[in-house]
Short mmCIF file of C-alpha atoms in Angstrom, two decimals:
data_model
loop_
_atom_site.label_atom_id
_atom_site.label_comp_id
_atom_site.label_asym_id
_atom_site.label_seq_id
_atom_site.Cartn_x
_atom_site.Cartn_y
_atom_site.Cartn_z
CA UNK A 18 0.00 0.00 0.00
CA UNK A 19 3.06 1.88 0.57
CA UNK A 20 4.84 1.08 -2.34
CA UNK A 21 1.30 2.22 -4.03
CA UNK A 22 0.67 5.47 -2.54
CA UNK A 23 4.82 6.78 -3.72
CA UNK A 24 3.80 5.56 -6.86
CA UNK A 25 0.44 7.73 -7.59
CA UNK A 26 3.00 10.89 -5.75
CA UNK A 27 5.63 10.23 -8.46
CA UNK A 28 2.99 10.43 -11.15
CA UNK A 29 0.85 13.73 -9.59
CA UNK A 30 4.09 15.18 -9.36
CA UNK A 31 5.30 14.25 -13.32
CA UNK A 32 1.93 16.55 -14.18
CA UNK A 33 3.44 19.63 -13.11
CA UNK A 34 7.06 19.85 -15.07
CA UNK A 35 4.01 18.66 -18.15
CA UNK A 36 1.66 21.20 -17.43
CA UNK A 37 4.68 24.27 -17.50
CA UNK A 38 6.01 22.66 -20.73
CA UNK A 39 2.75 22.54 -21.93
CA UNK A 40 1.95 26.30 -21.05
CA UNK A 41 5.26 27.49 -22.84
CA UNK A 42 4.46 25.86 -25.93
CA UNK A 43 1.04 27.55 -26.13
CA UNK A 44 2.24 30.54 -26.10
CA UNK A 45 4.92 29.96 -28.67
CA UNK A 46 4.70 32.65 -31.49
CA UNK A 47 6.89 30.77 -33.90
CA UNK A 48 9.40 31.76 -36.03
CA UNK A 49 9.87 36.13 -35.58
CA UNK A 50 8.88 37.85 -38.63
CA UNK A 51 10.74 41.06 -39.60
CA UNK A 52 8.96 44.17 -41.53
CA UNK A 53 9.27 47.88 -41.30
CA UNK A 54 5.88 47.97 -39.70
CA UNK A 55 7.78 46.45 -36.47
CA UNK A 56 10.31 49.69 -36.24
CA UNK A 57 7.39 52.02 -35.44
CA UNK A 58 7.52 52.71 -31.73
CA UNK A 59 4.90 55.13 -31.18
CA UNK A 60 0.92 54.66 -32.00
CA UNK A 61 -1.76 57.83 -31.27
CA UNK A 62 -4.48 56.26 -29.25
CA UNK A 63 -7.88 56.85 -31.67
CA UNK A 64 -5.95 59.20 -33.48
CA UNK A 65 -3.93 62.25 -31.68
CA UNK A 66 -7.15 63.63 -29.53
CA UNK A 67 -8.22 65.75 -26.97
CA UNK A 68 -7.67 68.96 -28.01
CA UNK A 69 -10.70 71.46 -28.39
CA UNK A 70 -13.22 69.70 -31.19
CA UNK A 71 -10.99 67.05 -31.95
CA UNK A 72 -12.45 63.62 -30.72
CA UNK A 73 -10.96 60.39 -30.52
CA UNK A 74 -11.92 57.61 -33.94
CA UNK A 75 -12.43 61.45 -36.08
CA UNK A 76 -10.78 62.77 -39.23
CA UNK A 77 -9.44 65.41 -37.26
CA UNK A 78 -7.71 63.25 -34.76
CA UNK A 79 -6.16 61.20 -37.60
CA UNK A 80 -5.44 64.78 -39.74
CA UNK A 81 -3.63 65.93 -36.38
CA UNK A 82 -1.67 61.95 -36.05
CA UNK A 83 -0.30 63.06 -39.48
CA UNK A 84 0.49 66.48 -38.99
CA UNK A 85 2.61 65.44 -36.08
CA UNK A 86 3.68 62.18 -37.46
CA UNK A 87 3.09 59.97 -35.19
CA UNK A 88 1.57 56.47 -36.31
CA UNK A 89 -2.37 55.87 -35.44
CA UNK A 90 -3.92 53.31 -33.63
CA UNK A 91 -8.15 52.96 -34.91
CA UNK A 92 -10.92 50.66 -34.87
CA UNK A 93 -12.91 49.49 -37.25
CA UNK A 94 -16.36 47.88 -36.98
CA UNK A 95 -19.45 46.84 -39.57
CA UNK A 96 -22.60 49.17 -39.90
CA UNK A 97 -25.80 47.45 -39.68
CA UNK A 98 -25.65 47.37 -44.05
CA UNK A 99 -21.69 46.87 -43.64
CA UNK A 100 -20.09 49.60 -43.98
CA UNK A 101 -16.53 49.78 -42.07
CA UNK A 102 -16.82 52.32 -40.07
CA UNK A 103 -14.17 53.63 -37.00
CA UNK A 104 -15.23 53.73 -34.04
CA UNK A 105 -14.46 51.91 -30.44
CA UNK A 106 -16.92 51.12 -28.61
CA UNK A 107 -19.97 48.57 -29.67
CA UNK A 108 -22.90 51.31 -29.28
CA UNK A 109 -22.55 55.15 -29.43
CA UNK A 110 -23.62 56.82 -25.12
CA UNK A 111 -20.16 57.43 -24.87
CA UNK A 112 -19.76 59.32 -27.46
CA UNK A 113 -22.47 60.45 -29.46
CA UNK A 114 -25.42 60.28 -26.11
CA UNK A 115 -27.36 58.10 -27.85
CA UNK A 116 -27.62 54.76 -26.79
CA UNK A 117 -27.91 52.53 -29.82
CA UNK A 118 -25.75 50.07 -31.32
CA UNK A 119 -23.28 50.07 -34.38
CA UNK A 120 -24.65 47.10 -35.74
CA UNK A 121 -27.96 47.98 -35.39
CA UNK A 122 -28.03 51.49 -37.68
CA UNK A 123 -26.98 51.80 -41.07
CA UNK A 124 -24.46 54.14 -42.23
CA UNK A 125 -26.72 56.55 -43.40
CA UNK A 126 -28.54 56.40 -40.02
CA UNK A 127 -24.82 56.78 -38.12
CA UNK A 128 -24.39 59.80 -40.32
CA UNK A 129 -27.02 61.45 -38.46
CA UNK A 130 -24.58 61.46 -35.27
CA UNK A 131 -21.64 63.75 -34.21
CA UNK A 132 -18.88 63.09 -31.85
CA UNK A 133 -18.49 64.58 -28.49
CA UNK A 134 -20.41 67.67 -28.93
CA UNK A 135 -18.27 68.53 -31.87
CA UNK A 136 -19.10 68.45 -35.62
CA UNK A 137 -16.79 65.65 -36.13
CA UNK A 138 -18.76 62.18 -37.45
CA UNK A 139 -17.99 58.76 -37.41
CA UNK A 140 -16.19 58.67 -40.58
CA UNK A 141 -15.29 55.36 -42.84
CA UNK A 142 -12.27 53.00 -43.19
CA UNK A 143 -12.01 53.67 -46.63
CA UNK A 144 -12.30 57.75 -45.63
CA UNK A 145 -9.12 57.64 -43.26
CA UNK A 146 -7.20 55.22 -45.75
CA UNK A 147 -7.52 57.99 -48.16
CA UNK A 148 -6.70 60.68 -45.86
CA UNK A 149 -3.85 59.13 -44.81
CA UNK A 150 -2.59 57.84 -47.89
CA UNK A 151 0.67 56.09 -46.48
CA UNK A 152 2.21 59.21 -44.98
CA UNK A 153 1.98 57.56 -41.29
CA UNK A 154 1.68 53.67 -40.42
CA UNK A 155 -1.69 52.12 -39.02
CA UNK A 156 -2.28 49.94 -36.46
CA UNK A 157 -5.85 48.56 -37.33
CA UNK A 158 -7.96 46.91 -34.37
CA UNK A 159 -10.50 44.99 -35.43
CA UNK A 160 -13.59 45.12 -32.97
CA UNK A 161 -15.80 41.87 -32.97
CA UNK A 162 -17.29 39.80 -30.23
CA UNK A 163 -17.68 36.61 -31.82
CA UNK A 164 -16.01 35.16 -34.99
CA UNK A 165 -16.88 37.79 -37.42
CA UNK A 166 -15.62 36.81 -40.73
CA UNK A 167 -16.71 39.58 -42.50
CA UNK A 168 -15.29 42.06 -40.97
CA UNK A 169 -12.23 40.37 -41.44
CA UNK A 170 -13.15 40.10 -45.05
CA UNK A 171 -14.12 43.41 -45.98
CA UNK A 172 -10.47 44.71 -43.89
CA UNK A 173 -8.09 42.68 -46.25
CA UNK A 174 -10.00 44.10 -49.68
CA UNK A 175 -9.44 47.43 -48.34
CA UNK A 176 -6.26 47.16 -47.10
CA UNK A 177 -5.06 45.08 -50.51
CA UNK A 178 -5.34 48.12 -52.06
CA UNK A 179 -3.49 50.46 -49.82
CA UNK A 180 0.00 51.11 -50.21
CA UNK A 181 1.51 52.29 -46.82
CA UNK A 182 2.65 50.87 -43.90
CA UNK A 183 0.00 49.13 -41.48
CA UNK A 184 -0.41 45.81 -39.33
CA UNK A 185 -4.02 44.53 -37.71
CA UNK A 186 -4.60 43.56 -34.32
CA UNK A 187 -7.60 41.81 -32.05
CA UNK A 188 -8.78 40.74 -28.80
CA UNK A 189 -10.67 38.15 -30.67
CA UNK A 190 -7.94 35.05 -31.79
CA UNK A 191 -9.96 34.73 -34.95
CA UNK A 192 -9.49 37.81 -36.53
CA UNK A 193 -5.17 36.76 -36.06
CA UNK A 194 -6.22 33.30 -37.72
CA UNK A 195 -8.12 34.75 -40.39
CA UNK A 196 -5.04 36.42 -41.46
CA UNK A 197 -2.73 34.12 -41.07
CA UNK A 198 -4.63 31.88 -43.02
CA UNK A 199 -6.08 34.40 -45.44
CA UNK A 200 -3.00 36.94 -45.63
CA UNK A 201 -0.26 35.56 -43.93
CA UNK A 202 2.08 38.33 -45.26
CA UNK A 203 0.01 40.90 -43.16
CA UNK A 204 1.79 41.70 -39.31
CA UNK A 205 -0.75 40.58 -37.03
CA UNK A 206 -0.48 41.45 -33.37
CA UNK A 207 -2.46 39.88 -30.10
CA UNK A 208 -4.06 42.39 -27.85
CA UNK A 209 -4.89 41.39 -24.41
CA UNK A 210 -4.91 42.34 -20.81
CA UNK A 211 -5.39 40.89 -17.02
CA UNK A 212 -9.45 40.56 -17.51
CA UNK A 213 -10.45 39.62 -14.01
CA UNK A 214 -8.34 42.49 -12.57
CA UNK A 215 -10.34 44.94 -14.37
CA UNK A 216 -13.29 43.49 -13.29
CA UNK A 217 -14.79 42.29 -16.54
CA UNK A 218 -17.94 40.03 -16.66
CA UNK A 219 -19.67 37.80 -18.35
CA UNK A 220 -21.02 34.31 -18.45
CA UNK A 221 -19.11 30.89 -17.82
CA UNK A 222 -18.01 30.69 -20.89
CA UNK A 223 -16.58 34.42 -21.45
CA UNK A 224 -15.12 33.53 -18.77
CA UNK A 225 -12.82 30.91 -19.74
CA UNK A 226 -12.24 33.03 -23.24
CA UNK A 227 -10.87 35.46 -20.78
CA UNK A 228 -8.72 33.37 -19.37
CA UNK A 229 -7.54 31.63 -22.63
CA UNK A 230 -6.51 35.57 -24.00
CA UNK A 231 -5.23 37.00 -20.95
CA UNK A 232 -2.40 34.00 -20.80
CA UNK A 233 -2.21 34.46 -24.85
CA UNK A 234 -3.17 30.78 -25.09
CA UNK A 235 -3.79 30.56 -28.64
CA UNK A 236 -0.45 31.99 -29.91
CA UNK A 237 0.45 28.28 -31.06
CA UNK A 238 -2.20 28.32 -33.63
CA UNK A 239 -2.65 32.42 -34.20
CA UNK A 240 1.15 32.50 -34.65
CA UNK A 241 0.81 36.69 -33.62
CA UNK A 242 3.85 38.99 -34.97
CA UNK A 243 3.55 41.22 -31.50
CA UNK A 244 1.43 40.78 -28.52
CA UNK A 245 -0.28 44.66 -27.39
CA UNK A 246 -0.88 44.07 -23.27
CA UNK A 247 -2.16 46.76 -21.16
CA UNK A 248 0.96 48.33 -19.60
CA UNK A 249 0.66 48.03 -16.10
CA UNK A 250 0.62 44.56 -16.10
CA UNK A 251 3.82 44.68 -17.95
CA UNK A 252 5.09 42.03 -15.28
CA UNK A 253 2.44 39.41 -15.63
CA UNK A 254 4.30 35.45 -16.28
CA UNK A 255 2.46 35.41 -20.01
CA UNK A 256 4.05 38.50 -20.55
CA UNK A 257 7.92 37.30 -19.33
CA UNK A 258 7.63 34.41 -21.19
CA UNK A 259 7.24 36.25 -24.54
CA UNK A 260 9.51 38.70 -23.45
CA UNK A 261 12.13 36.10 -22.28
CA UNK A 262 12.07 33.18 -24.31
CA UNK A 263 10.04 34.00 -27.79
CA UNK A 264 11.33 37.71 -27.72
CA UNK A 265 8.64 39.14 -29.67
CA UNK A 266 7.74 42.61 -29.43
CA UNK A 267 5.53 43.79 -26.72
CA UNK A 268 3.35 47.25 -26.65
CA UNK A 269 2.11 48.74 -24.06
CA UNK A 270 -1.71 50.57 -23.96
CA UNK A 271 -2.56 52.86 -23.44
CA UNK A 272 -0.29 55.61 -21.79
CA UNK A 273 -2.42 58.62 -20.96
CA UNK A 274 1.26 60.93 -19.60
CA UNK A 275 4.41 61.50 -19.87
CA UNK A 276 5.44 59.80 -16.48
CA UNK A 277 3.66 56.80 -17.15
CA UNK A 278 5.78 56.50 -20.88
CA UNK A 279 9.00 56.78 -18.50
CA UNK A 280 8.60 54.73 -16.02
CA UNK A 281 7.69 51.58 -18.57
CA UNK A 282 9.30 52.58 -21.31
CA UNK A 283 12.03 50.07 -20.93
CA UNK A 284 9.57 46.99 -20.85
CA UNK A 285 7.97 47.60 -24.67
CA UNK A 286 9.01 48.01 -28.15
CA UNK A 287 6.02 49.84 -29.16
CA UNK A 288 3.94 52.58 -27.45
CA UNK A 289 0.09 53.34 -27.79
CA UNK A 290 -0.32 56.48 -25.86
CA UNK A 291 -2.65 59.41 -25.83
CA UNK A 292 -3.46 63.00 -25.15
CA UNK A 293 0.54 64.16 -24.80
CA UNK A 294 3.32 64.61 -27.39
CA UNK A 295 5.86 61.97 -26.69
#
């Protein structure tokens, strides 16, 4: 009985040294990628905003990224007919007061809206594309809650016909498969952050999504070119393994100050700040 009990101890105790190897592997990027896309360290937040009528996701935000040539982070969503339009969050009382849904309006209907209590609308993908016209590079979040292939779709024609620099990134793993497996050439990055710290809800089963993204469990198959982490959990073990044995680049979101850029600037290759002139 003894002999038994050592036995089933040995084994529990194999799991563990399985379980850590296991974790590592998971989050194995594979093979680094290098592009020019990679060298840009610094990404406006919604465009450069917060100045007097200029609003975050609006031409004049991106206008004012250019003008001070910094590269832009923006988000891109489908209208209720399909239409990419920018814009972060799901439904517009943050920033329009009216407390509808994206999805739900067409873009005619969106068009009726303005942004912040400025003349500034919720303007088009293909609109800032053409605005831009390669003088900056993008970083292009795609916003979906479930596995929206047509969003992901609609993105790569658009971007197929734009010349200047840009790279896509998601919460979602899918939108980092569809492109691998779709356009592989495109730099796709993993965004994340510590979910249950910041007090996020949602049912069972969001839950364990959470916890699959937050460790960046899915790199293995999503095979991400940089992983985007909220910065103050710049220390967190999914985080240090990237950092330590995969070395891909890491950027930090979303640094609203100066101090903030200092203090962490030594843990990320890439910055998506806000609100200050770095």
């Amino acid at each position: 009985a003894i002999r038994r009990q050592r036995q089933m101890c040995i084994r529990d105790r194999l799991w563990i040294p399985i379980l850590i190897f296991a974790y590592i592997k998971m989050i194995d990027p594979g093979e680094k990628r290098e592009h020019p896309v990679l060298n840009v360290k610094y990404y406006a937040h919604r465009g450069f905003h917060g100045e007097e009528g200029i609003p975050e996701n609006s031409m004049a935000a991106f206008k004012k990224a250019k003008e001070l040539g910094y590269g832009m982070e923006l988000d891109v969503q489908l209208t209720k007919d399909g239409v990419m339009v920018i814009h972060h969050d799901y439904d517009l009382k943050r920033t329009c007061g009216v407390n509808k849904k994206i999805q739900d309006l067409t873009y005619r209907e969106l068009c009726r809206y303005r942004l912040m209590g400025t003349k500034e609308r919720i303007p088009r993908f293909i609109e800032v594309l053409r605005e831009i016209d390669g003088k900056v590079p993008l970083l292009i979040e795609l916003k979906m809650e479930t596995c929206n292939r047509k969003l992901c779709k609609k993105v790569a024609r658009a971007l197929d016909k734009y010349k200047g620099l840009y790279c896509i990134e998601c919460f979602h793993p899918y939108a980092l498969y569809w492109f691998k497996k779709n356009r592989p050439e495109v730099i796709r990055g993993q965004l994340s952050e510590q979910f249950f710290k910041e007090k996020e809800a949602g049912s069972f089963s969001r839950k364990i999504a959470y916890f699959i993204m937050k460790n960046l469990l899915t790199n293995f198959i999503t095979k991400p070119d940089f992983i985007a982490y909220r910065y103050k959990y710049k220390d967190c073990l999914p985080l240090k393994i990237c950092r330590k044995i995969y070395k891909i680049p890491i950027y930090g979101w979303t640094f609203r100050d100066k101090k903030e850029y200092k203090d962490n600037e030594h843990y990320f290759e890439g910055f998506i700040f806000e609100k200050f002139v770095i």
